[in-house]
GROMACS .gro file of C-alpha atoms in nm:
model
  302
    1MET     CA    1   4.732 -10.548   6.595
    2LEU     CA    2   4.727 -10.390   6.250
    3PRO     CA    3   4.992 -10.115   6.249
    4GLN     CA    4   4.925  -9.828   6.011
    5MET     CA    5   4.981  -9.463   5.937
    6ASN     CA    6   4.661  -9.259   5.929
    7PHE     CA    7   4.622  -9.351   5.565
    8ALA     CA    8   4.259  -9.233   5.554
    9LEU     CA    9   4.367  -8.881   5.651
   10ILE     CA   10   4.654  -8.881   5.399
   11LEU     CA   11   4.419  -9.002   5.125
   12PHE     CA   12   4.162  -8.737   5.221
   13LEU     CA   13   4.424  -8.460   5.201
   14LEU     CA   14   4.535  -8.590   4.859
   15LEU     CA   15   4.173  -8.588   4.752
   16LEU     CA   16   4.136  -8.223   4.856
   17VAL     CA   17   4.458  -8.118   4.679
   18THR     CA   18   4.377  -8.302   4.355
   19PHE     CA   19   4.016  -8.178   4.361
   20ALA     CA   20   4.134  -7.818   4.396
   21ALA     CA   21   4.372  -7.868   4.103
   22TRP     CA   22   4.095  -8.038   3.900
   23VAL     CA   23   3.858  -7.743   3.956
   24ALA     CA   24   4.132  -7.489   3.881
   25GLU     CA   25   4.222  -7.676   3.561
   26ARG     CA   26   3.866  -7.663   3.431
   27ALA     CA   27   3.784  -7.313   3.552
   28VAL     CA   28   4.113  -7.131   3.493
   29PHE     CA   29   4.408  -7.309   3.336
   30ARG     CA   30   4.243  -7.497   3.048
   31PRO     CA   31   4.035  -7.193   2.932
   32ARG     CA   32   4.353  -6.983   2.952
   33ARG     CA   33   4.544  -7.230   2.733
   34GLN     CA   34   4.255  -7.248   2.489
   35ARG     CA   35   4.249  -6.869   2.457
   36ALA     CA   36   4.626  -6.864   2.404
   37ALA     CA   37   4.593  -7.135   2.137
   38ALA     CA   38   4.318  -6.939   1.958
   39THR     CA   39   4.538  -6.628   1.953
   40GLU     CA   40   4.839  -6.816   1.817
   41LEU     CA   41   4.629  -6.988   1.550
   42THR     CA   42   4.493  -6.653   1.433
   43ILE     CA   43   4.849  -6.525   1.398
   44PHE     CA   44   4.951  -6.847   1.222
   45ASP     CA   45   4.661  -6.822   0.974
   46ARG     CA   46   4.757  -6.462   0.896
   47ASP     CA   47   5.134  -6.491   0.873
   48ALA     CA   48   5.247  -6.848   0.806
   49ALA     CA   49   4.956  -7.038   0.654
   50PRO     CA   50   4.965  -6.881   0.304
   51THR     CA   51   5.333  -6.964   0.253
   52LEU     CA   52   5.292  -7.317   0.393
   53ARG     CA   53   4.981  -7.377   0.178
   54ALA     CA   54   5.167  -7.276  -0.137
   55ALA     CA   55   5.458  -7.509  -0.055
   56GLY     CA   56   5.279  -7.814   0.087
   57GLY     CA   57   4.910  -7.773   0.030
   58GLU     CA   58   4.614  -7.767   0.266
   59HIS     CA   59   4.717  -8.090   0.438
   60ALA     CA   60   5.045  -7.931   0.553
   61VAL     CA   61   4.854  -7.633   0.694
   62ASP     CA   62   4.610  -7.858   0.883
   63SER     CA   63   4.891  -8.067   1.030
   64GLU     CA   64   5.081  -7.761   1.147
   65ARG     CA   65   4.768  -7.602   1.298
   66LYS     CA   66   4.694  -7.928   1.486
   67ALA     CA   67   5.049  -7.956   1.620
   68LEU     CA   68   5.046  -7.589   1.726
   69ARG     CA   69   4.714  -7.629   1.910
   70GLU     CA   70   4.827  -7.946   2.087
   71ARG     CA   71   5.153  -7.787   2.197
   72ILE     CA   72   4.985  -7.480   2.348
   73GLU     CA   73   4.692  -7.665   2.506
   74ARG     CA   74   4.903  -7.948   2.648
   75GLN     CA   75   4.850  -7.991   3.022
   76PRO     CA   76   5.162  -7.913   3.232
   77LEU     CA   77   5.314  -8.203   3.422
   78TRP     CA   78   5.220  -8.063   3.762
   79LEU     CA   79   4.855  -8.061   3.657
   80GLU     CA   80   4.880  -8.411   3.510
   81TYR     CA   81   4.991  -8.540   3.850
   82THR     CA   82   4.729  -8.345   4.045
   83ALA     CA   83   4.414  -8.272   3.848
   84GLY     CA   84   4.475  -8.576   3.628
   85LEU     CA   85   4.485  -8.809   3.931
   86PHE     CA   86   4.171  -8.671   4.095
   87PRO     CA   87   3.928  -8.928   3.942
   88VAL     CA   88   4.156  -9.217   4.043
   89ILE     CA   89   4.202  -9.090   4.400
   90LEU     CA   90   3.828  -9.023   4.428
   91LEU     CA   91   3.752  -9.382   4.326
   92VAL     CA   92   4.009  -9.527   4.569
   93PHE     CA   93   3.885  -9.303   4.849
   94ALA     CA   94   3.520  -9.399   4.791
   95LEU     CA   95   3.593  -9.773   4.770
   96ARG     CA   96   3.817  -9.770   5.076
   97SER     CA   97   3.582  -9.555   5.282
   98PHE     CA   98   3.247  -9.711   5.199
   99VAL     CA   99   3.301 -10.055   5.041
  100ALA     CA  100   3.611 -10.248   5.147
  101GLU     CA  101   3.949 -10.172   5.303
  102PRO     CA  102   4.260 -10.393   5.291
  103PHE     CA  103   4.468 -10.483   5.598
  104ARG     CA  104   4.772 -10.702   5.663
  105ILE     CA  105   4.787 -10.941   5.960
  106PRO     CA  106   5.117 -10.889   6.150
  107SER     CA  107   5.064 -11.105   6.461
  108GLU     CA  108   4.950 -11.450   6.574
  109SER     CA  109   4.665 -11.342   6.802
  110MET     CA  110   4.401 -11.475   6.561
  111LEU     CA  111   4.559 -11.814   6.487
  112PRO     CA  112   4.445 -12.042   6.338
  113THR     CA  113   4.183 -11.824   6.163
  114LEU     CA  114   4.432 -11.560   6.047
  115VAL     CA  115   4.806 -11.609   6.014
  116VAL     CA  116   5.095 -11.366   5.983
  117GLY     CA  117   5.107 -11.231   5.628
  118ASP     CA  118   4.739 -11.273   5.547
  119LEU     CA  119   4.607 -10.980   5.345
  120ILE     CA  120   4.243 -10.936   5.434
  121LEU     CA  121   3.949 -10.731   5.312
  122VAL     CA  122   3.720 -10.556   5.558
  123ASN     CA  123   3.359 -10.484   5.469
  124LYS     CA  124   3.298 -10.116   5.550
  125PHE     CA  125   2.918 -10.118   5.528
  126SER     CA  126   2.822 -10.428   5.732
  127TYR     CA  127   2.797 -10.225   6.053
  128GLY     CA  128   2.676  -9.894   5.910
  129LEU     CA  129   2.816  -9.638   5.670
  130ARG     CA  130   3.052  -9.392   5.836
  131LEU     CA  131   3.209  -9.070   5.721
  132PRO     CA  132   3.582  -9.118   5.658
  133VAL     CA  133   3.834  -8.952   5.891
  134VAL     CA  134   3.572  -8.840   6.148
  135HIS     CA  135   3.407  -9.188   6.162
  136THR     CA  136   3.056  -9.052   6.221
  137LYS     CA  137   2.787  -9.306   6.131
  138ILE     CA  138   2.549  -9.170   5.866
  139LEU     CA  139   2.348  -9.482   5.781
  140GLU     CA  140   2.252  -9.783   5.990
  141THR     CA  141   2.301 -10.108   5.796
  142GLY     CA  142   2.361 -10.364   6.070
  143SER     CA  143   2.555 -10.439   6.386
  144PRO     CA  144   2.825 -10.687   6.493
  145GLN     CA  145   2.711 -11.040   6.573
  146ARG     CA  146   2.872 -11.301   6.797
  147GLY     CA  147   3.139 -11.482   6.602
  148ASP     CA  148   3.214 -11.200   6.357
  149VAL     CA  149   3.580 -11.121   6.293
  150MET     CA  150   3.589 -10.746   6.344
  151VAL     CA  151   3.846 -10.475   6.281
  152PHE     CA  152   3.834 -10.176   6.515
  153ARG     CA  153   4.043  -9.890   6.644
  154TYR     CA  154   4.216  -9.990   6.967
  155PRO     CA  155   4.045  -9.799   7.250
  156ALA     CA  156   4.372  -9.704   7.419
  157ASP     CA  157   4.528  -9.577   7.095
  158THR     CA  158   4.283  -9.512   6.811
  159SER     CA  159   4.566  -9.470   6.559
  160VAL     CA  160   4.616  -9.849   6.577
  161ASP     CA  161   4.374 -10.102   6.428
  162TYR     CA  162   4.308 -10.439   6.592
  163VAL     CA  163   4.135 -10.749   6.459
  164LYS     CA  164   3.953 -10.983   6.702
  165ARG     CA  165   3.642 -11.198   6.718
  166VAL     CA  166   3.320 -11.057   6.864
  167ILE     CA  167   3.229 -11.254   7.176
  168GLY     CA  168   2.991 -11.037   7.377
  169LEU     CA  169   2.721 -10.799   7.257
  170PRO     CA  170   2.581 -10.500   7.450
  171GLY     CA  171   2.400 -10.627   7.759
  172ASP     CA  172   2.572 -10.970   7.760
  173MET     CA  173   2.738 -11.123   8.064
  174VAL     CA  174   3.066 -11.277   7.948
  175SER     CA  175   3.257 -11.518   8.171
  176TYR     CA  176   3.605 -11.651   8.095
  177GLU     CA  177   3.703 -11.866   8.391
  178ASP     CA  178   3.929 -12.171   8.395
  179LYS     CA  179   3.964 -12.106   8.021
  180ARG     CA  180   3.598 -12.187   7.967
  181LEU     CA  181   3.391 -11.925   7.787
  182ALA     CA  182   3.029 -11.867   7.888
  183ILE     CA  183   2.780 -11.608   7.767
  184ASN     CA  184   2.480 -11.520   7.981
  185GLY     CA  185   2.544 -11.823   8.199
  186VAL     CA  186   2.560 -12.073   7.908
  187GLU     CA  187   2.896 -12.232   7.831
  188VAL     CA  188   3.003 -12.197   7.470
  189PRO     CA  189   3.036 -12.543   7.312
  190THR     CA  190   3.387 -12.655   7.219
  191GLU     CA  191   3.513 -12.976   7.061
  192ARG     CA  192   3.873 -13.098   7.048
  193ILE     CA  193   3.983 -13.143   6.685
  194GLY     CA  194   4.347 -13.244   6.721
  195GLU     CA  195   4.661 -13.033   6.692
  196TYR     CA  196   4.742 -12.718   6.503
  197GLU     CA  197   5.083 -12.712   6.336
  198ASP     CA  198   5.246 -12.372   6.367
  199ARG     CA  199   5.494 -12.374   6.079
  200ARG     CA  200   5.658 -12.047   6.184
  201ARG     CA  201   5.738 -12.172   6.534
  202LEU     CA  202   5.767 -12.540   6.436
  203SER     CA  203   5.533 -12.636   6.719
  204LEU     CA  204   5.198 -12.802   6.784
  205ALA     CA  205   4.910 -12.652   6.981
  206PRO     CA  206   4.579 -12.802   7.100
  207GLN     CA  207   4.302 -12.702   6.862
  208TYR     CA  208   3.928 -12.679   6.931
  209LEU     CA  209   3.613 -12.607   6.735
  210GLU     CA  210   3.407 -12.339   6.907
  211LYS     CA  211   3.051 -12.238   6.818
  212LEU     CA  212   2.924 -11.885   6.880
  213GLY     CA  213   2.564 -11.855   6.765
  214GLU     CA  214   2.559 -11.978   6.407
  215THR     CA  215   2.934 -11.937   6.364
  216SER     CA  216   3.176 -12.227   6.411
  217HIS     CA  217   3.546 -12.149   6.411
  218ARG     CA  218   3.873 -12.294   6.536
  219ILE     CA  219   4.056 -12.169   6.842
  220LEU     CA  220   4.385 -12.252   7.011
  221THR     CA  221   4.392 -12.295   7.387
  222GLU     CA  222   4.569 -12.508   7.649
  223LEU     CA  223   4.308 -12.612   7.902
  224ASP     CA  224   4.557 -12.790   8.126
  225LYS     CA  225   4.748 -12.470   8.205
  226PRO     CA  226   4.623 -12.227   8.471
  227PRO     CA  227   4.473 -11.897   8.348
  228PHE     CA  228   4.644 -11.569   8.419
  229ILE     CA  229   4.405 -11.285   8.341
  230GLN     CA  230   4.490 -10.944   8.484
  231PRO     CA  231   4.392 -10.598   8.355
  232MET     CA  232   4.666 -10.401   8.184
  233GLU     CA  233   4.527 -10.082   8.338
  234ARG     CA  234   4.199  -9.931   8.449
  235PHE     CA  235   3.986  -9.890   8.138
  236ALA     CA  236   3.649  -9.732   8.058
  237HIS     CA  237   3.371  -9.923   8.241
  238PHE     CA  238   3.632 -10.104   8.449
  239ASP     CA  239   3.366 -10.154   8.718
  240LYS     CA  240   3.176 -10.382   8.480
  241CYS     CA  241   3.446 -10.651   8.512
  242THR     CA  242   3.540 -10.871   8.806
  243TYR     CA  243   3.883 -11.036   8.810
  244ASN     CA  244   3.963 -11.342   9.019
  245GLY     CA  245   4.208 -11.630   9.028
  246ARG     CA  246   4.003 -11.822   8.773
  247GLY     CA  247   3.974 -11.545   8.513
  248VAL     CA  248   3.731 -11.259   8.450
  249VAL     CA  249   3.358 -11.192   8.433
  250CYS     CA  250   3.230 -10.882   8.250
  251ALA     CA  251   2.891 -10.722   8.190
  252VAL     CA  252   2.913 -10.564   7.846
  253PRO     CA  253   2.789 -10.200   7.857
  254GLU     CA  254   2.543 -10.062   7.604
  255GLY     CA  255   2.713  -9.942   7.289
  256HIS     CA  256   3.018 -10.165   7.352
  257TYR     CA  257   3.148 -10.508   7.252
  258PHE     CA  258   3.364 -10.775   7.417
  259VAL     CA  259   3.623 -10.923   7.178
  260MET     CA  260   3.885 -11.199   7.199
  261GLY     CA  261   4.155 -11.345   6.978
  262ASP     CA  262   4.120 -11.705   6.858
  263ASN     CA  263   4.470 -11.777   6.989
  264ARG     CA  264   4.348 -11.753   7.346
  265GLU     CA  265   4.684 -11.777   7.526
  266ASN     CA  266   4.850 -11.528   7.293
  267SER     CA  267   4.604 -11.244   7.252
  268LEU     CA  268   4.570 -10.913   7.433
  269ASP     CA  269   4.198 -10.840   7.407
  270SER     CA  270   3.892 -10.738   7.607
  271ARG     CA  271   3.996 -10.969   7.890
  272PHE     CA  272   4.291 -10.735   7.952
  273TRP     CA  273   4.202 -10.388   7.820
  274GLY     CA  274   3.823 -10.371   7.823
  275PHE     CA  275   3.546 -10.307   7.575
  276VAL     CA  276   3.530 -10.180   7.218
  277PRO     CA  277   3.304  -9.873   7.182
  278GLU     CA  278   3.069  -9.884   6.885
  279ARG     CA  279   3.226  -9.564   6.749
  280ASN     CA  280   3.563  -9.744   6.717
  281ILE     CA  281   3.436 -10.008   6.474
  282VAL     CA  282   3.601 -10.016   6.130
  283GLY     CA  283   3.422 -10.313   5.972
  284ARG     CA  284   3.384 -10.690   5.937
  285ALA     CA  285   3.678 -10.892   5.806
  286PHE     CA  286   3.536 -11.130   5.547
  287PHE     CA  287   3.800 -11.242   5.296
  288ILE     CA  288   4.170 -11.331   5.272
  289TRP     CA  289   4.264 -11.204   4.929
  290MET     CA  290   4.634 -11.294   4.939
  291ASN     CA  291   4.917 -11.446   5.139
  292PHE     CA  292   5.239 -11.441   4.942
  293SER     CA  293   5.386 -11.720   5.155
  294ASP     CA  294   5.088 -11.952   5.110
  295PHE     CA  295   4.845 -11.904   4.822
  296SER     CA  296   4.614 -12.169   4.965
  297ARG     CA  297   4.518 -11.917   5.237
  298ILE     CA  298   4.303 -11.723   4.989
  299GLY     CA  299   3.936 -11.753   5.072
  300LYS     CA  300   3.650 -11.663   5.303
  301ILE     CA  301   3.720 -11.594   5.671
  302GLN     CA  302   3.534 -11.826   5.907
   0.00000   0.00000   0.00000
């Protein structure tokens, strides 16, 4: 889970406010100040310039005219912090909406791939360009692939962002029984690669290498413990899933994806709450740009 305020909406509102101030500055306020400065300079040239020129020369007159113009044309503080910030906010808004968006990992559901405190970047154009705030896709650039680490808006509460790994694509049959994952009747290969040391909990967990398509990644799971997979509630396309004592089998509907956390025993994901609609996709997580507790974490996400 990636808790957040609706930062995109806040940023969009700031963009509108600063844009309005930027337009007003260029269309109304700056011309008004320039006219006021021209009037004051005319009065200065008529009344004060001759005396100042006689006392200090032409240089003194020029300096005083420059100072007078700057004082009258100076932008008020409220416009500096609105119209003046518009280009910066526009750049941030464009980058965050169409290029890359940062997120912070707050939970252990994606161990060992992502740990608590990882600051990640999410590619916003891998799965199509979308309008900010309304999330309408305007350009098709690609679609999620098995093994991708994807950020999406949680179907049950779209104000919350989740990060999970894409397991099933539209039309796939995904089986997770006896803690063995199979896609379209073919078991996903796994290989035991020792123990994972959880430094936060001071514990060890069995670690495996799993291969989904061309993607190999590590997962944590305890194969010797019985599965306990039960739906949290009835979700959209609930009839596409069958639950039993061994786990769950789901047929992924068109326009939807089946996702799971890499920390299989400690992740609430599609096994419990259903499918991710295509419209809920935020982007593909591709890079850890910082973890202030462990700088060695910086790098590409596998």
